[in-house]
Amino acid sequence: MDESIAAPVSSPSAWAAFGDEIWQGRVRVEQVGSTNVLHCAVDKLAALCERLMSSGEHMFATLVVEDEGAQLLLTYVFYPVKGGAFTHVVIRQPISKLHVPSIAATVPAADWHEREAADLFGLAFDGHPRLGAFVLHDGWPESAQPMRREFDIHDRTSVPSRRDVPEPNRSLDAPGSFSMPVGPVFSDLAESAHFRIETLGEDVSRIAVRFFYKYRAVEKLAEGQPLDRVLLLAERFSGAAAFAHGLAFCQAVEDIAHVTVPARAMVLRAILAELERLRSHAATITGICNSTALAVATSQAAMIEEDLLRLSAFVTGHRYLFGMLTPGGLAIDLPDELCRQTAAQAEMIARHMARLHRLLRQSSSFLDRLEEVGATSSAAAALLGLVGPVARASGVARDIRALFPYAAYREYPPQVPIEMQGDGYARLRVFFREAAESAALMARLAARIPDGAVSLADIALCQGAALGAVEAPLGAAFHWVRLGADGRVLRYHITPPSFANWPGFQFAAEEFAFQDFPIILATFGLSNAECDR
Amino acid sequence: MNAIQISLVAYFVLAAAGAIAAMLVSAERNPPVLAALGAASSVALIAAGGTGLVADTPATFAAWQFLPFGTIRFGVDPLSALFVLITGAVALPVSIFSCAYLRRYQEEYSLGYFGLLYHLFLAAIVLVLLTRDVFSFLVAWELMSVLSYLLVTYESNRDDAAQAAFVMLAMSEAGMILAAGALLLLANGAGSTDFAAIRTSAQGLDPGIRWAVFLLSFIGFAVKAGLVPVNSWLPRAHPVAPTNVSALLSAVMVNLGIYGIVLVNLRLMPPSGTVPGAMMLAVGSVSALIGILYATIESDLKRLLAHSTIENMGIVAAVLGAAMVFLADGDDLPAALALVAALYHLTNHSLYKALLFTGTGAAQTGSGTRDLDRMGGLIRGMPATTLFFLVGSLAISALPPFNGFVSEWLVLQTILRSVVIASKPLRLIFALSGALLALTAGLAITCFVKVFAMGFLGIPRSREAARASEAPVAMRVAMGLFAAACFLLGILPTYMIPILDHVVRELGGSSATAALVPPFFQVGVGGGHGLSAAFVSDFHAIGAQAGKELIPGRGLVVLLRGGASNPVVFAISPAYSVVVFPILLGLVFAIFRLLTRGRRVARRAVWAGGLAHFAPALTYTATGFANPVRVIFQAVLRPTVNEQTIEEMPAFFRPAVRRELREIHVVDRLLLGPAAMCLRGLGNTLRRMHSGSVNLYAVYVLATLLVAFAIWAGIR
Amino acid sequence: MTQWVWEGLTSGIRTTRYPAREERAPGVSPGRPRARQGHEASRNAVASGCPTDAITAGEDGSSIDYRHCVHCFRCSRTTSPAVDWESGYEWAAESEMARVAHRLGHFFRRSLNIRFVDAGACGACMGEVRQVNNPYYNMHRLGFFLTPTPRNADILLVAGPVTLPMQQALRDTYEAMPPPKRVVAMGVCALSGGVFGRGAAVAGGLNDVLPVDVMIPGCPPPPLAILHGLLVAVERKPPQPLISLSGGPSR
């Protein structure tokens, strides 16, 4: 980005409007590789973002804040919903003036991103009504801004002081209303999070969430670390989607280094990614069956999940595919025969899943609890920027594999299933259909594996930044990596699908009967480890 | 002068002294003076009522010729004596309670004025009960209504008091007009205003007139009793009235509505057809259900108790209706049973409702609130109040060993006696009413579990509740007296039933004592009661006579005999339950201790899922507890939701909303509202006639004259 | 509903025979490195560049601290490995304190109630602990039960590097449990912080927050390792050493 400052793009007519006439020279358009970078004056930010969103062609991906010492660099990443080039809106704010206009009012998907940046960088997003008490909890030192350069994450001395976090806002003010607290320690095997079910008794009107109980400051830990070390973090911050996140990180690094991994690695990566998707969806289906207390189905789904875990370990040595990736390819090669066996095994397991799906479809008591529960409209899904199977169940068919093909997906495009109802049952159907497609795709991939090396011998690391985009099992994952001159990571920003989708849960879980709460939760299938980082 | 007269004279003298003293003494000394004279006069009332009740012969002890209204008579019969007794029994502790309660008004209002009204109000009630002719009855009734209105508006600085009291007065007057119509029809038929004369001539009345009398008196007096659909004043008046007045309204004054119904439809004009009774049964059951439904979803403790009064009066009216059906059908024994149940329940309701109102007053004094959603945890600051309130809650939930259990049990047993009725439609009405009453009993438990748990247990939901301190001694004494009465009436029905039997015999002819508390439990009595000797001796063996030697009476078992095939229809002995339950509880406790011996009990903070800050806002509220009922009965309650956003931000941030849930009472919605609308429309139409034009007025005069002539000509 | 009964009955018994018999199915465990003897191994250990410093050079061979090993396979995939790779899953170890004073004794040999707390675990530990409850491993047959409230719990099972907000929640949970109670830490994160280390955001191991009795290493520990840990907690299985030294198993 630094070395390739180009003249303002004038030829593509779509960008003409960003020229001087309207924006009075306050927006400068630049093409970096295939990315459109719009350098923007702070006062034009909101208008520019609104303009980008108004056409309906762009979706907000993530907000990356980077501390450059004297100033903060804010990159608002948008992606075209029909594929093509990413658009980065870049603004710079001196460290002395940490006020930025909030774009959340026009780009609702940016809401949580701004709240996160506000907590971690001490940025004030003017006009955002709900800043504070988001990432940082009781126990964090007063006025700590962990992502700022001067904050030492390894220093434990300042920890014991307690900030007095105010009670979460009650969003329902009615005589006799109260909040039912759920968590952070749940009564079953759920991840730590806190839900406040605002109710008058029985009927729930709203759910207030308090997350980041699992905030491990992964992005901060990555700073200054060598790639190999950061890869461990990328795999392990969300072990259930380790391969996808590791892959996104590796792709970003490969992009910076301007290298292309060997064709064999491309195919093997796709096979393993689909194996992970299959297993993750099996786990989500287990959760959905469990939430409706359908014991036999839960057991069946859990056995399918365990079969896939064993298959993963059989193929790669690790049940969660840890340690398979390396920038430039894969850490070890897998024999073609093994891959074909794996794909065959996966197809057999997929048949078990299809049978389970058929049985579930015939259980009216099960369907009664899922249908019309936690419905998300197509418009809401688009507005909130939902991703992955949850968005696809609401008719928003965004799949990074199809929009920005990576690994072997260009040659082997997946079929992206889509459902329109947006309710719990639609989400279940999407999970089942995607799982079936993953197994089929594995078979297609394993049928013709190119020969050759599985990894580049060596990668010449260079300075720069790139965005790795991967369709993780739960949806689009965006990993922003900036490498320093020494090849170490300067900034690592992860936008996991769970982070994008939790607001969707909050919207779907409104005005419902209390007993549907676990079902809505399970059909979203979200992970707090992934969201909280 | 006999004992009754002496007691009554003593009462009126003491009440007058109370009223005069209230005007004379300083505000500081007013509460104790009111308490002392109120208590003393109440003792006189209890004496008068007690002696009048057991005297068995109606006494008329004053009669003045008062033209043109005929002879004015005063007297006592067992029926009115029972109500006098209840009035005294409630007024005694309430007077003591007032001593502490009135302190709150010392700064703002005149306590002398309150004392005056208080004594006059009670005296007016007694007067209503003593009158023995139509004219004085109506005058005393009117006096009572006006005085109750003045008492309800005592807190004149409240904005809501005037409107609530106006509804009360308006409804009371409307009811009074209907009731007066009934009494005047009776007087017209008898040619005399004297009750005794009316009673002797009522049998010969035209059926149409009888119907009119029933309908007018039932609707008219139902207003005072608070039966659906003429109940609207009750939940409005109680919350605005001072709590001691609320206690008197709910525990004494509403009884007079029942008194009026019984007086006209049983005493003056014994029933001849079954339909009026069946109507009362149906109306009573519906009242009971509607009453408890609204009580269950209510969070204002006083309004909740007011709704519960509607429920209890509904139960009483339902059983009275059953009694009328049985009487008209010629089933004297079930009729006696029904009357016992009705009067027992009436007595019990007076006692536990007064206990709950005084308990509410005490809780409000201690914690500063009577909103259940803001109470909670009062058991720590107010243990004695909590205990007494628990007694009241158990009693009103009809749980042993308290009085509500006995009477409600008798009520349900009575409804089951409908098997003796031949008519199928009637039996259907009995069955449906029984189902409604059973549902009511279940909801009553839900309701008072909510009241007790949300009000007194858990953690305080407001700062005031957290600072709650124990109520003054006078309040605790008052509540203690009521609680003791609830307990005694709960365990000694075998002593209460013979007392009530005096009234029953007067109204229905048959003796309930002989039926319910058969003499065979008395030592040395055997045979002739239709039971085998072996059966009786078995009952003796299990101690059915315990206490017999200590207190004169008929043992401790209430038992209804059936025929030869079914010797015992039902039998209970709450007195034994008092002995057996503690033994069983002790046994359980002993086993528990045995199993856990050597273990140490550690107290830890509430487990709230590892939450850092646990707050009262995270615990169930009374509204939340009752919400399932609200949801189930949505069709009846029809809550309207008024929602507005209270935060300025785009909708997808989900700004906070303020939501108001309003339930317009089903009666107000379907009846009172439309009625008020019609009246207003009529008023507007009539107002248009007042155009101010002289010519138009001349036309009115001419038209009136013409109509008058036409009528005159027609009569000629 | 009958279809589910049929489905359940026709699935057959899939449950492992462990601990009565060793489970030999492929893929039940990723295995782990074992210290290798010899000077060459000692030299390789220095050069292995173990990213979490789990492998160190001993006097005569390598030494592996399982509290740090995250199964990254870096050590086993070099041309000059410092370790051997062993299969197996009986990994749980006892803490010093547990060995000295914290015997649960015979009371819980037949029935044990477990309260699980997620202290920042990634999805992998969560997935494995969920599997323990499922047909393949079915911990109920061993008398292990999950309990919804700490009030009934005998064992506190914790995964994750113990994030800041969960520290107080963990103490509260432990406090809410009636004695006798024991703490089992599962996963490398709960033992040492794993890849997250120690810092302002994570305590870097449960030991700083609660007294740990049984430690189950692994990233993540497979279901059988978790079962082994629970069996160790009730003394139905012997504990394993936490550090692999060349020259045989010892601490």
PDB file of C-alpha atoms in Angstrom, chain A residues 289-438:
ATOM      1  CA  CYS A 289     -31.402 -31.281  18.925  1.00  0.00           C
ATOM      2  CA  ASN A 290     -30.237 -30.863  22.502  1.00  0.00           C
ATOM      3  CA  SER A 291     -32.036 -27.530  22.893  1.00  0.00           C
ATOM      4  CA  THR A 292     -35.334 -29.232  22.109  1.00  0.00           C
ATOM      5  CA  ALA A 293     -34.492 -32.071  24.505  1.00  0.00           C
ATOM      6  CA  LEU A 294     -34.768 -34.686  21.775  1.00  0.00           C
ATOM      7  CA  ALA A 295     -32.442 -37.177  23.427  1.00  0.00           C
ATOM      8  CA  VAL A 296     -32.030 -39.839  20.754  1.00  0.00           C
ATOM      9  CA  ALA A 297     -31.464 -37.288  18.013  1.00  0.00           C
ATOM     10  CA  THR A 298     -28.928 -35.500  20.206  1.00  0.00           C
ATOM     11  CA  SER A 299     -27.078 -38.758  20.718  1.00  0.00           C
ATOM     12  CA  GLN A 300     -27.172 -39.582  17.021  1.00  0.00           C
ATOM     13  CA  ALA A 301     -25.886 -36.152  16.053  1.00  0.00           C
ATOM     14  CA  ALA A 302     -23.198 -36.280  18.729  1.00  0.00           C
ATOM     15  CA  MET A 303     -22.033 -39.639  17.423  1.00  0.00           C
ATOM     16  CA  ILE A 304     -21.803 -38.194  13.921  1.00  0.00           C
ATOM     17  CA  GLU A 305     -19.749 -35.363  15.359  1.00  0.00           C
ATOM     18  CA  GLU A 306     -17.428 -37.791  17.142  1.00  0.00           C
ATOM     19  CA  ASP A 307     -17.103 -39.893  13.985  1.00  0.00           C
ATOM     20  CA  LEU A 308     -15.937 -36.770  12.175  1.00  0.00           C
ATOM     21  CA  LEU A 309     -13.543 -35.872  14.989  1.00  0.00           C
ATOM     22  CA  ARG A 310     -12.012 -39.348  14.778  1.00  0.00           C
ATOM     23  CA  LEU A 311     -11.845 -39.074  11.026  1.00  0.00           C
ATOM     24  CA  SER A 312     -10.032 -35.743  11.372  1.00  0.00           C
ATOM     25  CA  ALA A 313      -7.516 -37.228  13.782  1.00  0.00           C
ATOM     26  CA  PHE A 314      -7.096 -40.260  11.541  1.00  0.00           C
ATOM     27  CA  VAL A 315      -6.222 -38.048   8.588  1.00  0.00           C
ATOM     28  CA  THR A 316      -4.244 -35.229  10.168  1.00  0.00           C
ATOM     29  CA  GLY A 317      -3.317 -36.550  13.607  1.00  0.00           C
ATOM     30  CA  HIS A 318      -5.407 -33.950  15.382  1.00  0.00           C
ATOM     31  CA  ARG A 319      -9.100 -34.066  16.131  1.00  0.00           C
ATOM     32  CA  TYR A 320      -9.488 -30.320  15.495  1.00  0.00           C
ATOM     33  CA  LEU A 321      -6.999 -30.113  12.582  1.00  0.00           C
ATOM     34  CA  PHE A 322      -4.485 -28.152  14.640  1.00  0.00           C
ATOM     35  CA  GLY A 323      -0.992 -27.909  13.218  1.00  0.00           C
ATOM     36  CA  MET A 324      -1.872 -28.610   9.586  1.00  0.00           C
ATOM     37  CA  LEU A 325      -1.374 -25.143   8.186  1.00  0.00           C
ATOM     38  CA  THR A 326       1.699 -23.169   7.477  1.00  0.00           C
ATOM     39  CA  PRO A 327       2.085 -19.960   5.470  1.00  0.00           C
ATOM     40  CA  GLY A 328       2.795 -21.151   1.970  1.00  0.00           C
ATOM     41  CA  GLY A 329       0.926 -24.399   2.098  1.00  0.00           C
ATOM     42  CA  LEU A 330       0.394 -27.268   4.480  1.00  0.00           C
ATOM     43  CA  ALA A 331       2.728 -28.555   7.171  1.00  0.00           C
ATOM     44  CA  ILE A 332       2.506 -32.135   5.959  1.00  0.00           C
ATOM     45  CA  ASP A 333       1.396 -33.804   2.788  1.00  0.00           C
ATOM     46  CA  LEU A 334      -1.544 -36.168   2.740  1.00  0.00           C
ATOM     47  CA  PRO A 335      -1.421 -39.164   0.379  1.00  0.00           C
ATOM     48  CA  ASP A 336      -4.033 -39.091  -2.366  1.00  0.00           C
ATOM     49  CA  GLU A 337      -5.361 -42.443  -1.285  1.00  0.00           C
ATOM     50  CA  LEU A 338      -5.915 -41.209   2.240  1.00  0.00           C
ATOM     51  CA  CYS A 339      -7.767 -38.185   0.931  1.00  0.00           C
ATOM     52  CA  ARG A 340     -10.055 -40.359  -1.156  1.00  0.00           C
ATOM     53  CA  GLN A 341     -10.722 -42.612   1.820  1.00  0.00           C
ATOM     54  CA  THR A 342     -11.485 -39.581   3.883  1.00  0.00           C
ATOM     55  CA  ALA A 343     -13.884 -38.201   1.331  1.00  0.00           C
ATOM     56  CA  ALA A 344     -15.600 -41.579   1.052  1.00  0.00           C
ATOM     57  CA  GLN A 345     -15.851 -41.772   4.831  1.00  0.00           C
ATOM     58  CA  ALA A 346     -17.242 -38.226   4.942  1.00  0.00           C
ATOM     59  CA  GLU A 347     -19.871 -39.119   2.352  1.00  0.00           C
ATOM     60  CA  MET A 348     -20.918 -42.093   4.443  1.00  0.00           C
ATOM     61  CA  ILE A 349     -21.230 -39.893   7.506  1.00  0.00           C
ATOM     62  CA  ALA A 350     -23.174 -37.394   5.410  1.00  0.00           C
ATOM     63  CA  ARG A 351     -25.622 -40.172   4.604  1.00  0.00           C
ATOM     64  CA  HIS A 352     -26.083 -40.722   8.314  1.00  0.00           C
ATOM     65  CA  MET A 353     -26.815 -37.036   8.620  1.00  0.00           C
ATOM     66  CA  ALA A 354     -29.322 -37.171   5.802  1.00  0.00           C
ATOM     67  CA  ARG A 355     -31.071 -40.005   7.596  1.00  0.00           C
ATOM     68  CA  LEU A 356     -31.107 -37.967  10.809  1.00  0.00           C
ATOM     69  CA  HIS A 357     -32.547 -35.034   8.869  1.00  0.00           C
ATOM     70  CA  ARG A 358     -35.292 -37.227   7.490  1.00  0.00           C
ATOM     71  CA  LEU A 359     -36.193 -38.501  10.941  1.00  0.00           C
ATOM     72  CA  LEU A 360     -36.222 -34.954  12.319  1.00  0.00           C
ATOM     73  CA  ARG A 361     -38.482 -33.801   9.518  1.00  0.00           C
ATOM     74  CA  GLN A 362     -40.945 -36.481  10.548  1.00  0.00           C
ATOM     75  CA  SER A 363     -40.969 -35.401  14.206  1.00  0.00           C
ATOM     76  CA  SER A 364     -43.703 -32.814  14.374  1.00  0.00           C
ATOM     77  CA  SER A 365     -43.037 -32.050  18.033  1.00  0.00           C
ATOM     78  CA  PHE A 366     -39.487 -31.123  17.097  1.00  0.00           C
ATOM     79  CA  LEU A 367     -40.518 -28.968  14.142  1.00  0.00           C
ATOM     80  CA  ASP A 368     -43.159 -27.203  16.228  1.00  0.00           C
ATOM     81  CA  ARG A 369     -40.447 -25.891  18.456  1.00  0.00           C
ATOM     82  CA  LEU A 370     -38.288 -24.633  15.592  1.00  0.00           C
ATOM     83  CA  GLU A 371     -40.714 -23.226  13.113  1.00  0.00           C
ATOM     84  CA  GLU A 372     -41.328 -19.494  13.334  1.00  0.00           C
ATOM     85  CA  VAL A 373     -38.951 -19.303  16.263  1.00  0.00           C
ATOM     86  CA  GLY A 374     -36.323 -16.583  16.305  1.00  0.00           C
ATOM     87  CA  ALA A 375     -37.173 -15.375  12.828  1.00  0.00           C
ATOM     88  CA  THR A 376     -34.822 -12.931  11.135  1.00  0.00           C
ATOM     89  CA  SER A 377     -36.124 -11.145   8.086  1.00  0.00           C
ATOM     90  CA  SER A 378     -34.082 -10.904   4.968  1.00  0.00           C
ATOM     91  CA  ALA A 379     -33.973  -7.132   5.322  1.00  0.00           C
ATOM     92  CA  ALA A 380     -32.751  -7.330   8.912  1.00  0.00           C
ATOM     93  CA  ALA A 381     -30.101  -9.879   7.983  1.00  0.00           C
ATOM     94  CA  ALA A 382     -28.816  -7.598   5.242  1.00  0.00           C
ATOM     95  CA  LEU A 383     -28.994  -4.481   7.403  1.00  0.00           C
ATOM     96  CA  LEU A 384     -27.102  -6.047  10.281  1.00  0.00           C
ATOM     97  CA  GLY A 385     -24.545  -7.578   7.968  1.00  0.00           C
ATOM     98  CA  LEU A 386     -25.187 -11.136   9.055  1.00  0.00           C
ATOM     99  CA  VAL A 387     -22.957 -13.764   7.488  1.00  0.00           C
ATOM    100  CA  GLY A 388     -22.761 -17.479   6.942  1.00  0.00           C
ATOM    101  CA  PRO A 389     -25.505 -20.072   7.363  1.00  0.00           C
ATOM    102  CA  VAL A 390     -27.542 -17.710   9.551  1.00  0.00           C
ATOM    103  CA  ALA A 391     -27.706 -15.107   6.775  1.00  0.00           C
ATOM    104  CA  ARG A 392     -28.338 -17.786   4.152  1.00  0.00           C
ATOM    105  CA  ALA A 393     -31.326 -19.025   6.139  1.00  0.00           C
ATOM    106  CA  SER A 394     -32.748 -15.518   5.784  1.00  0.00           C
ATOM    107  CA  GLY A 395     -32.224 -15.365   2.064  1.00  0.00           C
ATOM    108  CA  VAL A 396     -28.910 -13.513   2.097  1.00  0.00           C
ATOM    109  CA  ALA A 397     -26.636 -15.802   0.095  1.00  0.00           C
ATOM    110  CA  ARG A 398     -23.229 -14.393   0.849  1.00  0.00           C
ATOM    111  CA  ASP A 399     -20.481 -16.950   0.806  1.00  0.00           C
ATOM    112  CA  ILE A 400     -16.838 -15.917   0.678  1.00  0.00           C
ATOM    113  CA  ARG A 401     -16.043 -19.152  -1.182  1.00  0.00           C
ATOM    114  CA  ALA A 402     -18.236 -17.967  -4.046  1.00  0.00           C
ATOM    115  CA  LEU A 403     -17.638 -14.205  -3.825  1.00  0.00           C
ATOM    116  CA  PHE A 404     -13.862 -14.232  -3.409  1.00  0.00           C
ATOM    117  CA  PRO A 405     -12.779 -17.781  -4.259  1.00  0.00           C
ATOM    118  CA  TYR A 406      -9.695 -18.941  -2.419  1.00  0.00           C
ATOM    119  CA  ALA A 407      -7.916 -22.282  -2.158  1.00  0.00           C
ATOM    120  CA  ALA A 408      -9.442 -24.580  -4.784  1.00  0.00           C
ATOM    121  CA  TYR A 409     -12.890 -23.050  -4.697  1.00  0.00           C
ATOM    122  CA  ARG A 410     -12.442 -21.254  -8.004  1.00  0.00           C
ATOM    123  CA  GLU A 411     -12.183 -24.581  -9.793  1.00  0.00           C
ATOM    124  CA  TYR A 412     -14.584 -26.318  -7.458  1.00  0.00           C
ATOM    125  CA  PRO A 413     -17.288 -23.775  -6.657  1.00  0.00           C
ATOM    126  CA  PRO A 414     -19.563 -24.910  -3.865  1.00  0.00           C
ATOM    127  CA  GLN A 415     -23.301 -24.909  -4.179  1.00  0.00           C
ATOM    128  CA  VAL A 416     -24.591 -22.363  -1.695  1.00  0.00           C
ATOM    129  CA  PRO A 417     -27.940 -23.451  -0.256  1.00  0.00           C
ATOM    130  CA  ILE A 418     -30.405 -20.744   0.601  1.00  0.00           C
ATOM    131  CA  GLU A 419     -33.631 -20.634   2.588  1.00  0.00           C
ATOM    132  CA  MET A 420     -36.028 -17.722   2.819  1.00  0.00           C
ATOM    133  CA  GLN A 421     -38.017 -18.134   6.048  1.00  0.00           C
ATOM    134  CA  GLY A 422     -35.270 -17.009   8.405  1.00  0.00           C
ATOM    135  CA  ASP A 423     -36.649 -18.987  11.344  1.00  0.00           C
ATOM    136  CA  GLY A 424     -34.992 -21.648  13.448  1.00  0.00           C
ATOM    137  CA  TYR A 425     -36.071 -24.444  11.149  1.00  0.00           C
ATOM    138  CA  ALA A 426     -34.695 -22.632   8.113  1.00  0.00           C
ATOM    139  CA  ARG A 427     -31.350 -22.379   9.864  1.00  0.00           C
ATOM    140  CA  LEU A 428     -31.417 -26.088  10.679  1.00  0.00           C
ATOM    141  CA  ARG A 429     -32.140 -26.899   7.051  1.00  0.00           C
ATOM    142  CA  VAL A 430     -29.255 -24.725   5.924  1.00  0.00           C
ATOM    143  CA  PHE A 431     -26.902 -26.499   8.305  1.00  0.00           C
ATOM    144  CA  PHE A 432     -28.001 -29.888   6.987  1.00  0.00           C
ATOM    145  CA  ARG A 433     -27.812 -28.868   3.334  1.00  0.00           C
ATOM    146  CA  GLU A 434     -24.399 -27.254   3.718  1.00  0.00           C
ATOM    147  CA  ALA A 435     -23.089 -30.329   5.499  1.00  0.00           C
ATOM    148  CA  ALA A 436     -24.268 -32.508   2.623  1.00  0.00           C
ATOM    149  CA  GLU A 437     -22.678 -30.135   0.104  1.00  0.00           C
ATOM    150  CA  SER A 438     -19.397 -30.169   2.058  1.00  0.00           C
TER     151      SER A 438
END
